[in-house]
Amino acid sequence: MTQPLHALVADDEEAIREMLAAVLTKQGLHVTCVADGKAAVDLYPTLRPAVVLMDIRMPVMTGLEALSEIRKIDRSASIILMTAYAAVETAVQAIKDGAFDYIIKPFDISELLLLVDRVLQMRQMQDDIAVLHRKLSESYRYDRLLTNSPKMMELCQTIAKVARSNATVLVTGESGTGKELVATAIHNNSARAAGPLVKVNCAAVPEGLLESEFFGHEKGAFTGAATRRQGRFEQACQGTLFLDEIGDISPSLQVKLLRVLQEREFERVGGNEVLRSDVRVIVATNRNLEELVRQGTFRQDLYFRLNVVTLRTIPLRERPEDIRLLAEHFLQRFAAENQMDAVGFDNRALDCLLRHSWPGNVRELSNAVERAVIMSTGRVIFPEDLPEQVTRTAEEPGEEVAEPAATLPPGEGQTLRERISQYEAQVIAECLQRNGGNRMRTAQDLGISRRSLLYKLQEYAIA
Ligand SMILES: Nc1ncnc2c1ncn2[C@@H]1O[C@H](COP(=O)(O)OP(=O)(O)OP(=O)(O)O)[C@@H](O)[C@H]1O
Ligand SMILES: [Mg+2]
């Protein structure tokens, strides 16, 4: 349910207070009236009115002083000043000091209501924008699989299908391609989503402790086992267990893993009790398991058991259409994390990103953008901000060299300020064109006021 909106009226004339209270109440506002500026300031914090109507000439504290005091409490306060014709100049000053608008006494009720309506509309818009901002930052916080690539979309469809089953899944693919993200997506889209998703990085746990990590141990099972400990299989009960880097586990643990996958049974280290856990297992590796089987380091029967459903993530170089999408996603995310307003990549920086081969895949891209955000001095990422290995690829001869964007020449001899301005002009011109020359919409899209858009159009001589 929405809260009723409050209006605060301050005027030393009782007749005006009564009249305003009557018309504003009719508009559905909760109206509170006071007779001087000081009382308005005192009431403001508890009332938090959506709109304040204040006379300028009042005893104790004038409307102008009250305006400045209220703005100290709340910079976004919407205050309409009322004044007799003689004080128009003061009212103009008041607008400069942050009043929403002023109205000259005696005024038409309809004129006043129009102003109040504009205030309320503006507040609604600000609220909507705040909600959108929140949604946007949430969508950046939760890791989602983003893609524009048809191959990856196929993978996403398979994820959706696989998620519905309880089958063991093997996720393979190069390092940094999103295997863990795939495992998370399967869990989140499965009937087990409300249960735990437990992750074990098999390569990070010392070999001697991995069995206990998987299955737990009884008190005194080995030196250092001071208490009984639950294993990850137990912890993941009714959820999903993600075993990362599965290619690295020892032959003896491979046997035990095969047993738990086939019989659904296991024992804690040092214990005899046979335990069962309702777990869905997803494993991942960036190693070639078939090759490991051929070499004899990975059991063939376990490989067959794991290989029922295999999902292969795709190297970034095989889906260049994702580079820009992901780069921009990471830019927004890291800019937000560093409290910076990032606008985008300079065309040459984008060119470097598109031409790099990304041996470290999405993780390498994410790291490169994070570094660039930290190194950048403005709102635009330039090639200089990117790691050297990324810009180096772009300089390598041989490959077809894409022209630097026509609208943005290499910028030799230009200062940083000049280049940023040039980029800004380009962004504004493009946006204006997209909006068919509509300045209001352009200003909205760019998140600036119409006034500053007009100023910039003039500055950059954009028609
Ligand atoms: N399609 C994608 N959309 C958004 N973020 C992604 C995408 N793919 C990967 N990432 C991000 O890239 C990083 C690496 O992904 P992830 O850890 O899943 O890779 P991995 O294949 O498990 O790598 P490794 O083999 O090195 O463990 C993570 O921060 C992940 O959130
Ligand atoms: Mg991983």
XYZ file of C-alpha atoms and ligand atoms in Angstrom:
495
model
C 0.000 0.000 0.000
C 1.282 3.450 -0.802
C 1.720 5.947 2.006
C -0.409 9.113 1.825
C 1.622 12.083 0.635
C 2.043 15.074 2.929
C 1.958 18.752 2.085
C 3.282 21.398 4.449
C 1.847 24.912 4.234
C 3.524 27.892 5.940
C 1.790 31.263 5.810
C 1.081 33.885 8.433
C -2.338 34.655 6.963
C -4.950 32.352 8.328
C -7.298 32.747 5.359
C -4.608 31.543 2.959
C -3.755 28.579 5.187
C -7.388 27.501 5.303
C -7.873 27.891 1.573
C -4.726 25.914 0.723
C -5.576 23.217 3.233
C -8.979 22.795 1.621
C -7.807 22.535 -2.009
C -4.810 20.333 -1.280
C -6.842 17.962 0.881
C -9.211 17.647 -2.039
C -6.203 16.506 -4.104
C -5.695 13.626 -1.683
C -2.788 15.148 0.228
C -2.421 15.167 4.010
C -2.026 18.839 4.804
C -0.319 20.412 7.814
C -0.387 24.198 8.278
C 1.971 26.437 10.265
C 2.192 30.200 10.632
C 5.926 30.848 10.336
C 9.125 29.557 8.774
C 10.629 28.229 11.990
C 7.654 25.950 12.626
C 7.980 24.636 9.044
C 11.652 23.795 9.561
C 10.893 22.102 12.902
C 8.154 19.943 11.435
C 9.932 19.026 8.236
C 12.008 16.045 9.476
C 9.063 14.201 11.023
C 6.602 15.058 8.290
C 8.837 14.525 5.254
C 6.307 16.299 3.059
C 6.287 15.679 -0.687
C 5.722 19.384 -1.213
C 6.159 22.541 0.879
C 4.237 25.761 0.140
C 5.755 28.765 1.862
C 5.027 32.431 2.014
C 8.175 34.551 1.786
C 7.236 37.271 4.261
C 6.525 35.641 7.601
C 7.375 36.447 11.245
C 10.054 34.590 13.298
C 11.741 33.124 10.212
C 11.174 34.203 6.628
C 10.395 31.809 3.817
C 13.854 32.292 2.354
C 15.614 31.436 5.595
C 13.348 28.441 6.067
C 14.108 27.330 2.512
C 17.794 27.293 3.233
C 17.317 25.473 6.578
C 15.075 22.820 5.045
C 17.532 22.285 2.198
C 20.178 21.592 4.796
C 17.976 18.776 6.122
C 16.923 17.462 2.721
C 18.539 18.613 -0.486
C 15.761 17.096 -2.554
C 12.967 18.985 -0.726
C 10.388 20.402 -3.143
C 9.501 23.889 -2.007
C 7.132 26.314 -3.725
C 7.402 29.908 -2.530
C 4.501 32.310 -2.521
C 5.137 36.007 -2.835
C 3.487 39.350 -3.470
C 4.471 40.922 -6.777
C 6.850 43.355 -5.136
C 9.175 40.554 -4.041
C 9.622 38.812 -7.391
C 13.338 39.455 -7.429
C 13.705 37.709 -4.095
C 11.742 34.803 -5.494
C 14.079 34.523 -8.462
C 16.944 34.384 -6.012
C 15.054 31.673 -4.133
C 14.960 29.503 -7.251
C 18.689 29.882 -7.533
C 18.879 28.788 -3.902
C 16.987 25.618 -4.694
C 13.258 26.390 -4.516
C 11.201 24.317 -6.945
C 9.253 27.333 -8.188
C 7.407 30.417 -6.991
C 3.923 31.733 -7.438
C 2.753 35.339 -7.237
C -0.054 36.306 -4.911
C -2.926 36.570 -5.560
C -2.875 33.372 -7.601
C -5.341 31.139 -9.386
C -6.029 27.878 -7.617
C -5.624 26.031 -10.916
C -2.219 27.606 -11.422
C -1.143 26.486 -7.978
C -2.463 22.966 -8.463
C -0.521 22.690 -11.692
C 2.686 23.478 -9.829
C 1.906 20.992 -7.064
C 1.155 18.391 -9.690
C 4.506 18.972 -11.337
C 6.265 18.500 -8.015
C 4.472 15.231 -7.396
C 5.187 13.965 -10.909
C 8.827 14.816 -10.510
C 9.018 12.943 -7.217
C 7.337 9.929 -8.800
C 9.908 9.971 -11.565
C 12.743 10.206 -9.069
C 11.323 7.247 -7.156
C 10.987 5.229 -10.357
C 14.569 5.999 -11.268
C 15.745 4.948 -7.813
C 13.896 1.630 -8.191
C 15.433 1.061 -11.612
C 18.888 1.835 -10.251
C 18.393 -0.665 -7.481
C 17.198 -3.349 -9.886
C 20.119 -2.657 -12.168
C 22.712 -2.941 -9.456
C 21.089 -6.157 -8.228
C 21.261 -7.658 -11.675
C 24.969 -6.884 -11.706
C 25.521 -8.329 -8.297
C 24.081 -11.759 -9.012
C 26.224 -13.615 -11.460
C 24.146 -14.453 -14.454
C 25.200 -16.051 -17.686
C 25.191 -13.215 -20.185
C 25.522 -13.982 -23.832
C 24.717 -12.921 -27.377
C 26.227 -16.025 -28.902
C 24.006 -18.630 -30.595
C 26.333 -21.414 -29.395
C 26.029 -20.226 -25.820
C 22.282 -19.880 -26.127
C 22.150 -23.521 -27.115
C 24.144 -24.259 -23.995
C 21.651 -22.262 -21.928
C 18.789 -24.293 -23.362
C 20.578 -27.490 -22.448
C 21.155 -26.135 -18.940
C 17.418 -25.543 -18.585
C 16.640 -29.107 -19.676
C 19.338 -30.719 -17.590
C 18.355 -28.693 -14.550
C 15.003 -30.459 -14.400
C 16.645 -33.881 -14.005
C 18.752 -35.258 -11.206
C 21.476 -36.522 -13.524
C 25.135 -36.109 -12.718
C 26.593 -33.452 -15.004
C 30.133 -33.052 -16.279
C 31.065 -29.496 -17.253
C 34.194 -29.174 -19.346
C 35.858 -26.214 -20.965
C 38.885 -23.983 -20.833
C 39.788 -22.039 -17.758
C 37.688 -18.934 -17.184
C 34.902 -19.856 -19.611
C 32.170 -19.975 -16.988
C 32.046 -23.604 -15.812
C 31.246 -22.624 -12.254
C 28.593 -20.245 -13.528
C 27.031 -23.108 -15.502
C 26.977 -25.294 -12.392
C 25.355 -22.466 -10.432
C 22.777 -21.959 -13.174
C 21.860 -25.656 -13.132
C 21.365 -25.556 -9.383
C 19.378 -22.323 -9.459
C 17.066 -23.629 -12.151
C 16.505 -26.997 -10.524
C 13.945 -28.203 -8.036
C 16.832 -28.116 -5.531
C 17.281 -24.357 -5.809
C 16.002 -23.845 -2.265
C 18.570 -26.356 -0.987
C 22.291 -25.725 -0.526
C 24.812 -25.425 -3.362
C 28.062 -26.710 -1.882
C 31.290 -26.193 -3.798
C 34.591 -28.046 -3.432
C 37.676 -27.105 -5.392
C 39.434 -30.473 -5.492
C 42.739 -28.944 -6.597
C 42.797 -26.561 -3.631
C 42.413 -29.168 -0.875
C 45.560 -31.142 0.056
C 45.253 -34.651 -1.351
C 45.373 -36.321 2.051
C 42.409 -34.301 3.302
C 40.153 -34.527 0.275
C 38.435 -37.764 1.307
C 37.500 -36.243 4.653
C 36.406 -33.079 2.827
C 34.046 -35.181 0.699
C 32.712 -37.632 3.252
C 33.602 -36.206 6.677
C 35.422 -38.021 9.452
C 34.831 -39.510 12.882
C 36.548 -38.155 15.945
C 40.080 -39.518 16.138
C 40.032 -40.858 12.567
C 43.476 -39.389 12.016
C 45.905 -37.041 13.722
C 44.179 -33.692 14.037
C 40.655 -35.115 13.813
C 39.656 -33.840 17.238
C 35.934 -33.908 16.572
C 33.554 -35.590 14.198
C 33.154 -33.534 11.028
C 30.441 -33.535 8.411
C 31.598 -33.946 4.832
C 30.442 -31.932 1.845
C 28.201 -34.772 0.649
C 26.249 -34.519 3.892
C 26.193 -30.721 3.845
C 24.784 -30.702 0.332
C 21.846 -32.914 1.311
C 18.751 -31.926 -0.706
C 20.891 -29.590 -2.728
C 23.722 -29.728 -5.212
C 27.383 -30.619 -4.754
C 29.774 -28.985 -7.189
C 33.147 -30.731 -7.451
C 35.493 -28.446 -9.349
C 38.794 -29.620 -10.905
C 37.702 -33.243 -10.696
C 40.536 -34.317 -13.045
C 42.965 -33.867 -10.170
C 41.666 -36.410 -7.632
C 43.671 -39.476 -6.591
C 42.909 -43.008 -7.854
C 41.691 -44.129 -4.421
C 39.266 -41.222 -4.123
C 38.075 -41.919 -7.671
C 36.940 -45.354 -6.476
C 35.021 -43.853 -3.577
C 33.436 -41.203 -5.749
C 32.311 -43.890 -8.212
C 30.706 -45.785 -5.363
C 28.790 -42.812 -4.046
C 27.586 -41.951 -7.549
C 26.420 -45.517 -8.204
C 25.206 -46.753 -4.823
C 24.507 -43.347 -3.257
C 26.364 -44.630 -0.176
C 29.487 -43.580 1.656
C 31.167 -43.686 5.062
C 32.939 -41.012 7.025
C 36.705 -41.466 7.277
C 37.343 -43.696 10.282
C 33.676 -44.694 10.558
C 31.644 -47.809 9.753
C 28.201 -46.294 9.568
C 26.875 -46.319 6.005
C 25.498 -42.876 5.149
C 23.229 -41.767 2.360
C 22.715 -38.262 1.140
C 20.207 -36.939 -1.369
C 22.655 -34.986 -3.503
C 22.837 -33.939 -7.096
C 26.448 -33.942 -8.254
C 27.962 -31.609 -10.831
C 31.646 -31.923 -11.640
C 33.888 -29.691 -13.701
C 37.349 -29.807 -15.168
C 39.424 -27.874 -17.655
C 41.509 -30.980 -18.321
C 40.840 -33.446 -21.083
C 39.406 -36.409 -19.143
C 39.516 -38.719 -22.166
C 43.205 -38.054 -22.446
C 43.639 -38.724 -18.717
C 41.775 -42.023 -19.155
C 44.093 -42.963 -22.013
C 47.091 -42.119 -19.859
C 45.656 -44.256 -17.083
C 45.407 -41.518 -14.455
C 41.613 -41.281 -14.551
C 39.374 -44.361 -14.148
C 37.432 -45.185 -17.254
C 34.376 -46.429 -15.321
C 34.204 -43.151 -13.384
C 34.613 -41.214 -16.617
C 31.658 -43.101 -18.152
C 29.603 -42.486 -15.045
C 30.339 -38.755 -15.168
C 29.992 -38.464 -18.909
C 26.229 -39.157 -19.030
C 25.479 -35.493 -19.531
C 28.391 -33.331 -20.620
C 28.167 -29.594 -21.101
C 31.016 -27.873 -22.874
C 31.601 -24.178 -22.245
C 32.853 -22.178 -25.201
C 36.135 -20.246 -25.317
C 35.622 -16.512 -25.658
C 37.571 -16.374 -28.943
C 34.901 -18.608 -30.497
C 32.143 -16.174 -29.562
C 33.503 -12.699 -30.325
C 29.948 -11.347 -30.154
C 30.143 -11.746 -26.367
C 33.275 -9.661 -25.873
C 31.572 -6.285 -26.061
C 28.535 -7.404 -24.086
C 30.633 -8.831 -21.274
C 33.118 -5.954 -21.317
C 30.289 -3.456 -20.872
C 28.704 -5.574 -18.170
C 31.972 -5.730 -16.227
C 32.547 -2.010 -16.797
C 29.214 -1.126 -15.182
C 29.800 -3.563 -12.369
C 33.320 -2.479 -11.463
C 32.491 1.195 -11.915
C 29.611 0.761 -9.478
C 31.853 -1.109 -7.041
C 34.393 1.707 -7.223
C 31.750 4.433 -7.005
C 32.629 5.756 -10.437
C 30.303 6.719 -13.253
C 31.614 4.906 -16.265
C 30.249 5.812 -19.657
C 31.936 3.375 -21.958
C 34.937 2.358 -23.972
C 36.704 4.591 -26.406
C 36.456 3.010 -29.887
C 40.117 2.143 -29.970
C 39.933 0.479 -26.579
C 36.973 -1.540 -27.822
C 38.980 -2.458 -30.875
C 41.779 -3.806 -28.651
C 39.281 -5.870 -26.698
C 37.790 -7.306 -29.873
C 41.154 -8.229 -31.321
C 42.672 -9.889 -28.285
C 42.498 -13.694 -28.275
C 41.598 -14.003 -24.560
C 43.477 -17.176 -23.592
C 42.151 -16.661 -20.048
C 38.628 -16.223 -21.413
C 35.928 -14.372 -19.468
C 37.990 -14.237 -16.300
C 40.824 -12.517 -18.171
C 38.341 -10.054 -19.662
C 36.831 -9.349 -16.277
C 40.283 -8.724 -14.785
C 41.273 -6.488 -17.699
C 38.171 -4.333 -17.297
C 38.562 -4.137 -13.538
C 42.111 -2.924 -13.971
C 41.025 -0.423 -16.620
C 38.372 1.020 -14.316
C 40.974 1.503 -11.602
C 43.539 3.003 -13.993
C 41.162 5.301 -15.851
C 41.098 8.969 -15.006
C 37.725 9.793 -16.498
C 34.474 8.217 -17.439
C 35.820 6.661 -20.615
C 38.193 3.697 -20.911
C 41.094 4.330 -23.274
C 43.587 1.753 -24.610
C 46.193 3.096 -22.165
C 44.004 1.892 -19.302
C 44.004 -1.710 -20.529
C 46.634 -4.315 -19.588
C 49.549 -4.443 -21.955
C 48.890 -7.938 -23.218
C 45.500 -6.785 -24.455
C 46.714 -3.699 -26.312
C 49.726 -5.576 -27.674
C 47.508 -7.914 -29.714
C 45.988 -4.947 -31.474
C 49.423 -3.725 -32.581
C 50.510 -7.060 -33.998
C 50.865 -6.873 -37.766
C 49.438 -9.439 -40.141
C 45.808 -9.502 -39.158
C 43.492 -7.164 -40.958
C 43.734 -3.904 -39.103
C 40.397 -2.314 -38.448
C 40.421 1.425 -38.986
C 40.155 3.403 -35.818
C 36.654 4.811 -35.735
C 36.285 7.680 -38.158
C 34.613 9.850 -35.573
C 37.434 9.400 -33.128
C 40.875 10.046 -34.635
C 43.919 8.682 -32.833
C 44.122 11.834 -30.761
C 47.816 12.573 -31.058
C 48.747 15.861 -29.459
C 45.378 16.082 -27.730
C 45.029 16.421 -24.024
C 42.988 13.946 -22.042
C 40.341 16.630 -21.499
C 40.062 17.245 -25.242
C 39.708 13.587 -25.992
C 37.051 13.099 -23.335
C 35.148 16.082 -24.730
C 35.390 14.592 -28.173
C 33.993 11.332 -26.908
C 31.247 13.143 -25.046
C 30.276 15.029 -28.180
C 30.142 11.774 -30.090
C 27.967 10.045 -27.492
C 25.575 12.995 -27.410
C 25.349 13.236 -31.199
C 24.634 9.515 -31.500
C 22.002 9.591 -28.812
C 20.329 12.635 -30.343
C 20.207 10.880 -33.681
C 18.768 7.724 -32.123
C 16.026 9.821 -30.603
C 15.223 11.524 -33.885
C 16.439 14.877 -32.583
C 14.165 14.837 -29.521
C 16.140 16.676 -26.860
C 13.976 15.749 -23.904
C 14.349 12.033 -24.598
C 18.050 12.427 -25.360
C 18.586 14.164 -22.024
C 16.658 11.392 -20.267
C 18.650 8.638 -21.981
C 21.912 10.324 -21.063
C 20.785 10.937 -17.512
C 21.409 14.680 -17.645
C 19.054 17.627 -17.357
C 17.634 19.192 -20.473
C 19.440 22.374 -19.575
C 22.863 20.752 -19.464
C 22.094 18.970 -22.730
C 21.315 22.318 -24.391
C 24.496 23.749 -22.976
C 26.545 20.856 -24.334
C 24.872 21.013 -27.755
C 25.927 24.633 -27.895
C 29.413 23.925 -26.629
C 30.000 21.194 -29.189
C 28.045 22.985 -31.906
C 25.813 19.995 -32.470
C 22.775 20.992 -34.488
N 28.565 -15.595 -19.687
C 29.000 -14.958 -18.597
N 28.311 -13.891 -18.140
C 28.740 -13.213 -17.055
N 29.833 -13.525 -16.368
C 30.561 -14.579 -16.756
C 30.176 -15.340 -17.902
N 31.068 -16.340 -18.047
C 31.979 -16.188 -17.068
N 31.683 -15.147 -16.285
C 32.470 -14.672 -15.120
O 33.834 -14.952 -15.402
C 34.517 -15.466 -14.280
C 35.038 -16.863 -14.573
O 33.956 -17.775 -14.662
P 34.006 -19.197 -13.941
O 34.666 -19.107 -12.609
O 32.653 -19.781 -13.979
O 34.967 -19.947 -14.965
P 35.538 -21.417 -14.886
O 35.325 -22.016 -16.221
O 35.001 -22.127 -13.704
O 37.081 -21.121 -14.716
P 38.241 -22.085 -14.085
O 38.391 -23.249 -15.001
O 39.427 -21.190 -14.104
O 37.785 -22.458 -12.739
C 33.519 -15.435 -13.153
O 33.688 -14.234 -12.437
C 32.184 -15.446 -13.842
O 31.194 -14.812 -13.068
Mg 36.055 -22.763 -12.005
